[in-house]
Short mmCIF file of C-alpha atoms and ligand atoms in Angstrom, two decimals:
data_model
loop_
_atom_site.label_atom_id
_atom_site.label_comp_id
_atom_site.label_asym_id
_atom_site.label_seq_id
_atom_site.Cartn_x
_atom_site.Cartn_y
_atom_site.Cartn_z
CA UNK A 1 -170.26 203.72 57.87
CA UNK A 2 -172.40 200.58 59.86
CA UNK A 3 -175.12 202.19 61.46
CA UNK A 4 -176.47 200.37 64.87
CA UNK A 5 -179.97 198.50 64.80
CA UNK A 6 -182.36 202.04 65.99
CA UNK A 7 -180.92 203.37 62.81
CA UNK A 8 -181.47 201.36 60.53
CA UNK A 9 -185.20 201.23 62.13
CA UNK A 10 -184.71 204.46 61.81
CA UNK A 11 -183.62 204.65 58.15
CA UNK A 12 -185.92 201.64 57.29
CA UNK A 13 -189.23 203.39 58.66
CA UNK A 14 -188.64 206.81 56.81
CA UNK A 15 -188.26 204.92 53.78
CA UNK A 16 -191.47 202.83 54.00
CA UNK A 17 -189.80 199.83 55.26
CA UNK A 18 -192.41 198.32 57.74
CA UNK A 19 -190.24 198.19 61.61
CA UNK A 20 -191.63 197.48 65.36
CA UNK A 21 -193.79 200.39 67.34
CA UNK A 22 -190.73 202.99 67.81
CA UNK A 23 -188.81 201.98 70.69
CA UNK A 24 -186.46 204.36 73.41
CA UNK A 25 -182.60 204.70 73.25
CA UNK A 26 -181.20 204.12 76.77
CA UNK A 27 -177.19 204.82 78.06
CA UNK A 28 -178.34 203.86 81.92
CA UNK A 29 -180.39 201.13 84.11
CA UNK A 30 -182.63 203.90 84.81
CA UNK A 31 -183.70 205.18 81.84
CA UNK A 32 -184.41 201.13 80.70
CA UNK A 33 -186.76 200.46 83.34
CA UNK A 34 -188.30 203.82 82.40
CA UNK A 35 -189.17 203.15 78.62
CA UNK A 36 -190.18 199.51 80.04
CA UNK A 37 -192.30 201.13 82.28
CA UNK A 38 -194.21 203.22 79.65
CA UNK A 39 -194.05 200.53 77.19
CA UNK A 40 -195.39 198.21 79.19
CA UNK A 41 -197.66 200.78 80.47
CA UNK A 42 -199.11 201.43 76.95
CA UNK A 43 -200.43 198.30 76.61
CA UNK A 44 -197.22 196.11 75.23
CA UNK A 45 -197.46 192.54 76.55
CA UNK A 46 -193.59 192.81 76.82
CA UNK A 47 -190.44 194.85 75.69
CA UNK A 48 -187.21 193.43 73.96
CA UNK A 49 -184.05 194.60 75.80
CA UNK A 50 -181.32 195.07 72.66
CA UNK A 51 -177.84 195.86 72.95
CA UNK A 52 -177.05 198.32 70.03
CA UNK A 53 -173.07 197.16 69.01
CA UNK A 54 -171.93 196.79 65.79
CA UNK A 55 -171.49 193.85 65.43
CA UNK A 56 -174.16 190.64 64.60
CA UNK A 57 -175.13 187.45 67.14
CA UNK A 58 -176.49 189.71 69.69
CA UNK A 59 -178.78 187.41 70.86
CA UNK A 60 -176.44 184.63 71.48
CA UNK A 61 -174.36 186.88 73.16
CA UNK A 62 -176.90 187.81 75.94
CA UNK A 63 -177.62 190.91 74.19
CA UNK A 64 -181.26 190.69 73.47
CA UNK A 65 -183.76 189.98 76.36
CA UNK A 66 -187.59 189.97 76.60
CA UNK A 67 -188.86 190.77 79.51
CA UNK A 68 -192.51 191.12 80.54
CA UNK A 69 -192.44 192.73 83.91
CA UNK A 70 -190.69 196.31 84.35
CA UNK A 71 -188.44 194.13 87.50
CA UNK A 72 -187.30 191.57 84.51
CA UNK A 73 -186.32 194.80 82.43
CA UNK A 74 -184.23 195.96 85.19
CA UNK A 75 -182.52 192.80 85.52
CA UNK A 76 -181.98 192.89 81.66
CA UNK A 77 -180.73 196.14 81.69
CA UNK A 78 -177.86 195.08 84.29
CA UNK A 79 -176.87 192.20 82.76
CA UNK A 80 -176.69 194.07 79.18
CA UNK A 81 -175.19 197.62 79.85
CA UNK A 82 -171.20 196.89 79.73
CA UNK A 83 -172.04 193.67 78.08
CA UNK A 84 -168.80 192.61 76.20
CA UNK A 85 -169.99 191.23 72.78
CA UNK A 86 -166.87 190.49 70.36
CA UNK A 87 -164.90 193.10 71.97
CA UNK A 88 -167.88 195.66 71.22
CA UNK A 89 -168.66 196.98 75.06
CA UNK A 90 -172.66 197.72 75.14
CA UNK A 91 -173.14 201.02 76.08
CA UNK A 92 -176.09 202.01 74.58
CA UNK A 93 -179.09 199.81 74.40
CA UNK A 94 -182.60 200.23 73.06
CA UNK A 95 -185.88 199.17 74.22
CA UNK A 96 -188.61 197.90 72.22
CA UNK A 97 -192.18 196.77 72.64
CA UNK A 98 -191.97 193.54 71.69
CA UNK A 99 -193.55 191.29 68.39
CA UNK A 100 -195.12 188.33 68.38
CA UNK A 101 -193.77 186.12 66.07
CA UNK A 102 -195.26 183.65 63.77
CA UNK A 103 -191.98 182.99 61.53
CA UNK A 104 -188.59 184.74 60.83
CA UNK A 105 -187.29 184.83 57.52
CA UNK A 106 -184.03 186.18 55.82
CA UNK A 107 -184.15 189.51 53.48
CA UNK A 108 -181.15 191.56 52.21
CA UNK A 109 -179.74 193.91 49.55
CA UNK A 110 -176.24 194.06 49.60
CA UNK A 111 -173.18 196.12 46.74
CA UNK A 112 -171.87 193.05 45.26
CA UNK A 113 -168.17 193.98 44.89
CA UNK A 114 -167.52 190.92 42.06
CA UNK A 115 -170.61 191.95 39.34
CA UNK A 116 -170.24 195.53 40.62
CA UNK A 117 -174.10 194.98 41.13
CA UNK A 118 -176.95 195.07 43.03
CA UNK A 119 -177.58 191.57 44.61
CA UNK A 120 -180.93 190.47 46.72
CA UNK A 121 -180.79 187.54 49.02
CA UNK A 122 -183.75 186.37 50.37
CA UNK A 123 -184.57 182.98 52.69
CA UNK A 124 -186.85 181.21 54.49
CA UNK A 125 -184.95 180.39 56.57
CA UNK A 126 -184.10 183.24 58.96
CA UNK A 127 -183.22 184.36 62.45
CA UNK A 128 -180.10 182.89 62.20
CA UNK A 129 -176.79 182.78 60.76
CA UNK A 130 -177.61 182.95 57.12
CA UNK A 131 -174.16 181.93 55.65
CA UNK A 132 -174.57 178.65 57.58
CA UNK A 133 -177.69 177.97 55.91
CA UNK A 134 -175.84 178.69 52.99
CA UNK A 135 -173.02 175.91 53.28
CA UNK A 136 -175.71 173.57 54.98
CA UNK A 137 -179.32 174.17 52.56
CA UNK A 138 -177.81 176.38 50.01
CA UNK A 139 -181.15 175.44 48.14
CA UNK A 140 -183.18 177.53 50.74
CA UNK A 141 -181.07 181.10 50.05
CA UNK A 142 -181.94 182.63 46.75
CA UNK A 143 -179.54 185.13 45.79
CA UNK A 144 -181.01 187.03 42.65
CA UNK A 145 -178.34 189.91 41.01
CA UNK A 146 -180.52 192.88 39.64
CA UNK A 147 -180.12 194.01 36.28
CA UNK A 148 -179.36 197.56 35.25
CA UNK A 149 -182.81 197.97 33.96
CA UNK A 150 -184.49 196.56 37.60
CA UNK A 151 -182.12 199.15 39.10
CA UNK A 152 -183.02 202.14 36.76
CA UNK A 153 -186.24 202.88 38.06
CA UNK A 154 -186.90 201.44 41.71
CA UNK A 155 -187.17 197.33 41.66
CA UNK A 156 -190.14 196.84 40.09
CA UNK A 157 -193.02 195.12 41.95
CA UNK A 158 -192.58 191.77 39.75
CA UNK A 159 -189.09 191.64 40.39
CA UNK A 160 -189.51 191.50 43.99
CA UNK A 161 -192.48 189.15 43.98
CA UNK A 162 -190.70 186.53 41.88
CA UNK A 163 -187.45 186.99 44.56
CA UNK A 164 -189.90 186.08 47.35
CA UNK A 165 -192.27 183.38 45.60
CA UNK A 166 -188.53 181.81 44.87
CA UNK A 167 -187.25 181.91 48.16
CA UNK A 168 -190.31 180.10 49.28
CA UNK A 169 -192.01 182.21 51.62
CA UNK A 170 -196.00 181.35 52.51
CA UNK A 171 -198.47 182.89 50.17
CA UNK A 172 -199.98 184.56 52.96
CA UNK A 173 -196.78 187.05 53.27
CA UNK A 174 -196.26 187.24 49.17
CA UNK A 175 -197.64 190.58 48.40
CA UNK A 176 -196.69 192.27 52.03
CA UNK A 177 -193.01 191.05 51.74
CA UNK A 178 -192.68 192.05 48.03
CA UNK A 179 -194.00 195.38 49.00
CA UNK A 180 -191.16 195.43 51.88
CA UNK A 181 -188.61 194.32 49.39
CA UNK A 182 -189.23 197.57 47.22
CA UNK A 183 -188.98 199.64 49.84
CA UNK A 184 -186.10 198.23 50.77
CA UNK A 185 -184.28 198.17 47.73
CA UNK A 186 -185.65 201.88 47.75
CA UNK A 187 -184.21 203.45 51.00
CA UNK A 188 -180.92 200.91 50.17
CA UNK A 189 -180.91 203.72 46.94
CA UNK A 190 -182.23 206.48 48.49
CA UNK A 191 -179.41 206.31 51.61
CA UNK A 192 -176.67 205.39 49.37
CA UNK A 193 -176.39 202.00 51.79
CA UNK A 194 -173.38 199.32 50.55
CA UNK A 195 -175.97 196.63 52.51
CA UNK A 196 -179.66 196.95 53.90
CA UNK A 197 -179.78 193.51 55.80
CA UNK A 198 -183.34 192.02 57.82
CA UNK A 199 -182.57 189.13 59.77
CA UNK A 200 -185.15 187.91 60.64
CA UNK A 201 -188.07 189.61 58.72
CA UNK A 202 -190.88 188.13 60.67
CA UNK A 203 -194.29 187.51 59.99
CA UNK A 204 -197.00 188.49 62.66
CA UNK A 205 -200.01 186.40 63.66
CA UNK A 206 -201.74 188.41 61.29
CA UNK A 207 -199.46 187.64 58.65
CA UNK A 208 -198.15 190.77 58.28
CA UNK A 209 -194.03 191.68 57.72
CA UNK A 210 -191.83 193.84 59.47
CA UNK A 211 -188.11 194.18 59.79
CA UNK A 212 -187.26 193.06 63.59
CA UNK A 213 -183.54 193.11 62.84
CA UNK A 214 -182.19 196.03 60.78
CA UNK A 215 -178.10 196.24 59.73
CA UNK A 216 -177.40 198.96 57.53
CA UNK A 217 -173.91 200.07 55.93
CA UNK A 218 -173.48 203.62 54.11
CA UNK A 219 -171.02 204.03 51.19
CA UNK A 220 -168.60 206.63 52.75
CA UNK A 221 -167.91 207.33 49.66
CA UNK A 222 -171.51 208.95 48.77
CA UNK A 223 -170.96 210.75 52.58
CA UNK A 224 -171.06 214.54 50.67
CA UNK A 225 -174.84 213.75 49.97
CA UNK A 226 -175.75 213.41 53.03
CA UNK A 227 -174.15 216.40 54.89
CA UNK A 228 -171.48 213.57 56.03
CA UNK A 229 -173.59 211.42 58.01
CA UNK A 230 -173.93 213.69 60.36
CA UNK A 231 -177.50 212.46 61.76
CA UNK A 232 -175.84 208.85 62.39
CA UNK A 233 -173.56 210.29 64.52
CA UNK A 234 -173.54 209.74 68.09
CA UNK A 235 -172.07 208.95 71.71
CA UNK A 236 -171.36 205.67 72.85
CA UNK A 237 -171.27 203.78 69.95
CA UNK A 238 -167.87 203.02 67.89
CA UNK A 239 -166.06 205.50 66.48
CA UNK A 240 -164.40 205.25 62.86
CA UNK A 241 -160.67 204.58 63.94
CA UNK A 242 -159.46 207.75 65.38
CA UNK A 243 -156.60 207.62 62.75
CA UNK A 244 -158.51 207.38 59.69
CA UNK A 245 -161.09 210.04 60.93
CA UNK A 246 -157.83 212.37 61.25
CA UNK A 247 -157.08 211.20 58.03
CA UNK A 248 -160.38 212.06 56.16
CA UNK A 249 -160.25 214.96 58.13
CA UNK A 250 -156.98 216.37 56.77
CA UNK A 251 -158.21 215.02 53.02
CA UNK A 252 -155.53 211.83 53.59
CA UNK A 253 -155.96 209.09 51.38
CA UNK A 254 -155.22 206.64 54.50
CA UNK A 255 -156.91 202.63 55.01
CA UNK A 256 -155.63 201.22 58.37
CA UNK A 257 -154.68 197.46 57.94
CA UNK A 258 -153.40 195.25 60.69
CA UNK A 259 -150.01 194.67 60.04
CA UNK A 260 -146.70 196.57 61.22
CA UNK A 261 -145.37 197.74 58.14
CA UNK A 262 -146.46 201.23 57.58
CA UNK A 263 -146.48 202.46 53.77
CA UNK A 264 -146.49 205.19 52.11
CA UNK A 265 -146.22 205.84 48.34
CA UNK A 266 -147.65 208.19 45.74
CA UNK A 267 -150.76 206.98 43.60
CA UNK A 268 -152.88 204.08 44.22
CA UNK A 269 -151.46 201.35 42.01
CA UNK A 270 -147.97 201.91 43.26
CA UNK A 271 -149.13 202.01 46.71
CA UNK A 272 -151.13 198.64 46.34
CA UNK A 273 -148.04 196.73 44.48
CA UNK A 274 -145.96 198.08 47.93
CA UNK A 275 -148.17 196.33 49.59
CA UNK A 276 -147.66 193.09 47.65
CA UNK A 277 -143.82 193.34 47.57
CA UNK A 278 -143.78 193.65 51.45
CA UNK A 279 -146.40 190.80 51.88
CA UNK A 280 -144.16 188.74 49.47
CA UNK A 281 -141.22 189.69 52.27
CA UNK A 282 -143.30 187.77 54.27
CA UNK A 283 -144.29 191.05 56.06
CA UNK A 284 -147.54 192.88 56.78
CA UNK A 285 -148.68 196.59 56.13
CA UNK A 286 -149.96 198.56 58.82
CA UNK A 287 -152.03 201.28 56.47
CA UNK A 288 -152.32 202.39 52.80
CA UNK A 289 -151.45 205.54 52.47
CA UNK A 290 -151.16 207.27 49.28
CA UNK A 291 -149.79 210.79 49.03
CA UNK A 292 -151.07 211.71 45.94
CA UNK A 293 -149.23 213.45 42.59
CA UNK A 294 -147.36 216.39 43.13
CA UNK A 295 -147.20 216.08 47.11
CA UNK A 296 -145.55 218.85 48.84
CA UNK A 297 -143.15 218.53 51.60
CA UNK A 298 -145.87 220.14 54.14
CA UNK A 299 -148.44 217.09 52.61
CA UNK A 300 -145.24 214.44 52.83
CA UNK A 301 -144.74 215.46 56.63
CA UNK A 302 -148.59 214.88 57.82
CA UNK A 303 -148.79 211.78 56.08
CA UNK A 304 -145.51 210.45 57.56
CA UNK A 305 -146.40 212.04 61.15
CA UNK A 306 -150.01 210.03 60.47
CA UNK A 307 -148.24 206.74 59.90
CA UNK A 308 -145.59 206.69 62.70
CA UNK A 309 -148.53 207.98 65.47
CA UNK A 310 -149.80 204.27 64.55
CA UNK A 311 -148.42 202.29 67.52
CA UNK A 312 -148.73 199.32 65.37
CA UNK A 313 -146.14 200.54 63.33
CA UNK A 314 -142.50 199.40 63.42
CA UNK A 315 -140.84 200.48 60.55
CA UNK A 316 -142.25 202.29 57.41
CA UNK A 317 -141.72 202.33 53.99
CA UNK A 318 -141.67 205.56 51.75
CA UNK A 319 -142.01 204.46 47.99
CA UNK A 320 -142.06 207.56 45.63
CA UNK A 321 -141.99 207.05 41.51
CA UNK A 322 -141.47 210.88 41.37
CA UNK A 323 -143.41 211.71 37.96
CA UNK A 324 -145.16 215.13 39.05
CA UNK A 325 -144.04 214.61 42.46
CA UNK A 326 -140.36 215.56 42.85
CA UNK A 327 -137.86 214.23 44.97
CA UNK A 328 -136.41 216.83 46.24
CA UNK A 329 -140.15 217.77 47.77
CA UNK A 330 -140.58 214.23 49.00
CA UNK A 331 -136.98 214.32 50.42
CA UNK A 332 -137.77 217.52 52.20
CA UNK A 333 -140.85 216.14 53.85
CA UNK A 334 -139.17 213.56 55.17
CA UNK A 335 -136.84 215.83 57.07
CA UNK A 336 -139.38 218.43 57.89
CA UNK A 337 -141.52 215.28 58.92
CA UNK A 338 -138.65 213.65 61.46
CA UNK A 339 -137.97 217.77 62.64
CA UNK A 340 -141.80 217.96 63.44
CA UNK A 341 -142.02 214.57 65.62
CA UNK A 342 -138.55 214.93 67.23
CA UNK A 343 -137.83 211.34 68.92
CA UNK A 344 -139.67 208.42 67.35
CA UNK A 345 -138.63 204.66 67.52
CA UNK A 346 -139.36 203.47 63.93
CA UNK A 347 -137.36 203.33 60.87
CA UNK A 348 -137.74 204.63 58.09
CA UNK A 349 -136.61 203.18 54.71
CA UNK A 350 -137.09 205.61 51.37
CA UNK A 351 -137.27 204.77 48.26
CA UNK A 352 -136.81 207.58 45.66
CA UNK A 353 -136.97 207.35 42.02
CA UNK A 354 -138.40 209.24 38.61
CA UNK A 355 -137.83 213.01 38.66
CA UNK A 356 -135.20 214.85 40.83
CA UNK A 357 -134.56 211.70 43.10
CA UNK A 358 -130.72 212.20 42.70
CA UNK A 359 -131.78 215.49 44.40
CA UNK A 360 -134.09 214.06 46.91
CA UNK A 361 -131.32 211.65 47.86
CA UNK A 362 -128.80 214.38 48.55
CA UNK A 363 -131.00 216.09 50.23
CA UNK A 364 -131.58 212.77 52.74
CA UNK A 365 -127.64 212.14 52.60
CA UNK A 366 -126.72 215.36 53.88
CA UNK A 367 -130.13 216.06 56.86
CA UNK A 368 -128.04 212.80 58.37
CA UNK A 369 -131.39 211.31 59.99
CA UNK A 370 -129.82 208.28 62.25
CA UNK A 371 -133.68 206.62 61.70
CA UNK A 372 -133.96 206.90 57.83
CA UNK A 373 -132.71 204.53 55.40
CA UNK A 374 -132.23 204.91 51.74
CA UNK A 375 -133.00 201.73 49.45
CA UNK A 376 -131.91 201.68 45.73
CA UNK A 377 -135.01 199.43 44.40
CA UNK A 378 -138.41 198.64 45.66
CA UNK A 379 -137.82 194.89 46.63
CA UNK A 380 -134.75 195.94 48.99
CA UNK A 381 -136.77 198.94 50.24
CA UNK A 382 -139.30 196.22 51.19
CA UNK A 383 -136.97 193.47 52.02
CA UNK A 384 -135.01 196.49 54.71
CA UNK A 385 -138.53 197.70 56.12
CA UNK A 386 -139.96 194.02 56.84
CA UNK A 387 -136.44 193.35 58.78
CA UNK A 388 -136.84 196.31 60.60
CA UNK A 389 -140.45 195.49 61.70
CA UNK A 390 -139.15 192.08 63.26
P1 GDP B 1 -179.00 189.53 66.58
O1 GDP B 1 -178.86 188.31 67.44
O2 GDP B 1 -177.89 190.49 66.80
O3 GDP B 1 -179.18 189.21 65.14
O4 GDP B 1 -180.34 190.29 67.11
P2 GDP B 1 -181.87 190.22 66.60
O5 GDP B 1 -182.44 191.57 66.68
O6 GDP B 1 -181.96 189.57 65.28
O7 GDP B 1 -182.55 189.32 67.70
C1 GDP B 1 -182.21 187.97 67.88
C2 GDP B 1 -183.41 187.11 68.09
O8 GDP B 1 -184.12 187.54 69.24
C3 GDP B 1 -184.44 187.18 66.96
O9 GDP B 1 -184.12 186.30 65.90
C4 GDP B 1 -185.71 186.80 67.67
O10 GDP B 1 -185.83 185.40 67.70
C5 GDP B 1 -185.51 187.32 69.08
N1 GDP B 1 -186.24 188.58 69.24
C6 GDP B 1 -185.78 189.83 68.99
N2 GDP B 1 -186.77 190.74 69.14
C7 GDP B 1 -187.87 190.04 69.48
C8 GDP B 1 -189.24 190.41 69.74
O11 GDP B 1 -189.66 191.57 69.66
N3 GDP B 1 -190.10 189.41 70.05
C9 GDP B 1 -189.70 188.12 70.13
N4 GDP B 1 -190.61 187.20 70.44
N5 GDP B 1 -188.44 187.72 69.87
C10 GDP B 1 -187.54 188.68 69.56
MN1 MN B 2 -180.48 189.63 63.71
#
């Protein structure tokens, strides 16, 4: 789950992490020109106007504005609320009192899928797009992997020092942004985050760091330990895609993926070589959906009646290697499935094998479904499904 940049503020400053005076989260014009007002008010030489999407170059976008005058804020707020920034429409928007700014730098602790490790990047150079300063000056990004014993205990406080002494930073920020870096790596721990990203960590006239940027990303996965993420949760900001969210919520093993292919299979590995097989058809697959061992019909029907609701989907692939699951279940999903949805405009190909699928396929033969297909192999079940996607 990507959390917006108030919450990771939010989850940074709970944590230790050093963040701006707390700012206000807005939805209207009104409500901007009133926390500019205060803000202003309370002695801020100017507020920062920040479109909270998730997504990254807000700034370029037009979606972060300073303004020193409470009439500026209102024009800000105009010009951001609706804001369309990569197809992410602003809708909510927080106001800040604004930092001075001395230098921005780049900080980050990210899940690195390849090492299965923790990795730190940290840079000099930051503020802006930090994977172009790695093709351009891959010299000024230090990327340091953590070892299991760093990770053990916290990142110890000569870890972090040597990451930022590396990456170059001034010696008048060493021991602040050290500090920061443990803290970070901390709540990044603590939060069960995949990625606790600063860009730009700035340093203050008086040399002090805080996090002006924050983009945080929670494992999903680790969800159950914190009461599901329930606190991140709010209006006006992207929702998981609604079909997933049904999916999790029914206990659905479903991924969308952009494709038109939708697939459906029993265990993971099978699922992910259907996948390959229909790519190698020179289709794609809308979703991964696996049903599980031992699926029953009534578990066989959501998951279909999950799939088709996609109106990316144009044909969909059942591939069962019946083992604990039987056919004959499988088979009678399907029907109950197509019974429970009435009219739909997709095909369906099956393909049945393993235990009882002489059953399951008697069982399809005789229900007569005009928009299911029966395929003897998994490369013709593929082969059938991509030609009926088009
Ligand atoms: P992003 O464009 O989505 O990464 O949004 P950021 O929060 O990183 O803001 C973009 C840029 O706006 C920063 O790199 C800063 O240069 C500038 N900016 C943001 N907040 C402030 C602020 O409080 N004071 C000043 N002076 N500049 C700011
Ligand atoms: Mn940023």
């Amino acid at each position: 789950m990507d959390l917006v940049e108030f919450q990771g503020k939010q989850l940074f400053g709970r944590n230790g992490v050093p963040v701006p005076p707390a700012g206000s989260v807005c939805r209207t014009v009104d409500e901007i020109v009133a926390a500019a007002t205060s803000q202003l008010a309370g002695g801020a030489s100017a507020v920062v106007v920040k479109a909270q999407v998730k997504t990254g170059g807000r700034g370029k976008a037009g979606g972060v504005k300073l303004a020193t005058s409470v009439e500026q804020a209102r024009e800000h707020a105009e010009s951001i609320l609706g804001l369309d920034i990569k197809g992410h429409v602003v809708q909510v928007v927080y106001v800040e009192p604004a930092s001075d700014i001395v230098e921005e730098y780049y900080l980050s602790v990210m899940h690195d899928r390849v090492s299965k490790g923790h990795l730190v990047i940290c840079s000099r150079e930051g503020g802006v797009d930090i994977e172009e300063v790695n093709r351009t000056n891959p010299d000024a990004v230090v990327k340091r992997l953590l070892t299991s014993a760093e990770v053990a205990d916290g990142l110890p406080l000569d870890t972090a020092t040597a990451i930022v002494t590396d990456a170059n930073l001034p010696d008048e920020v060493l021991a602040s942004a050290a500090q920061l870096l443990v803290a970070l790596f901390g709540a990044y721990r603590a939060e069960d985050a995949t990625l606790a990203e600063i860009n730009p960590l700035i340093r203050r006239p008086d040399d002090s760091v805080i996090a002006l940027d924050a983009k945080v990303s929670l494992d999903g996965n680790a969800a159950f330990r914190h009461d599901g993420y329930a606190e991140w949760k709010i209006d006006g900001l992207d929702a998981d895609d609604p079909l997933e969210a049904e999916a999790k919520a029914k206990g659905i093993q479903y991924v969308k993926l952009d494709g038109s292919v939708g697939v459906l299979g029993n265990g993971a590995g099978l699922v992910m070589a259907t996948l390959d097989v229909v790519a190698q058809n020179g289709g794609r697959a809308a979703n991964f959906l696996d049903v599980g061992g031992g699926a029953s019909a009534d578990a066989m029907a959501e998951s279909l009646g999950l799939v088709l609701r996609d109106p990316a989907v144009r044909s969909v692939l059942v591939n069962i290697f019946g083992g604990i699951t039987r056919g004959e279940e499988v088979a009678n999903g399907v029907v109950e499935a197509t019974n429970r949805l009435g009219d739909f405009p997709q095909k369906l190909v099956v393909r049945l094998d393993g235990t009882n699928a002489e059953e399951g396929r008697r069982i399809l033969e005789a229900a007569n479904l005009p928009n299911v297909v029966a395929a003897a192999t998994m490369q013709e079940a593929a082969a059938t499904a991509v030609q009926f996607a088009g």
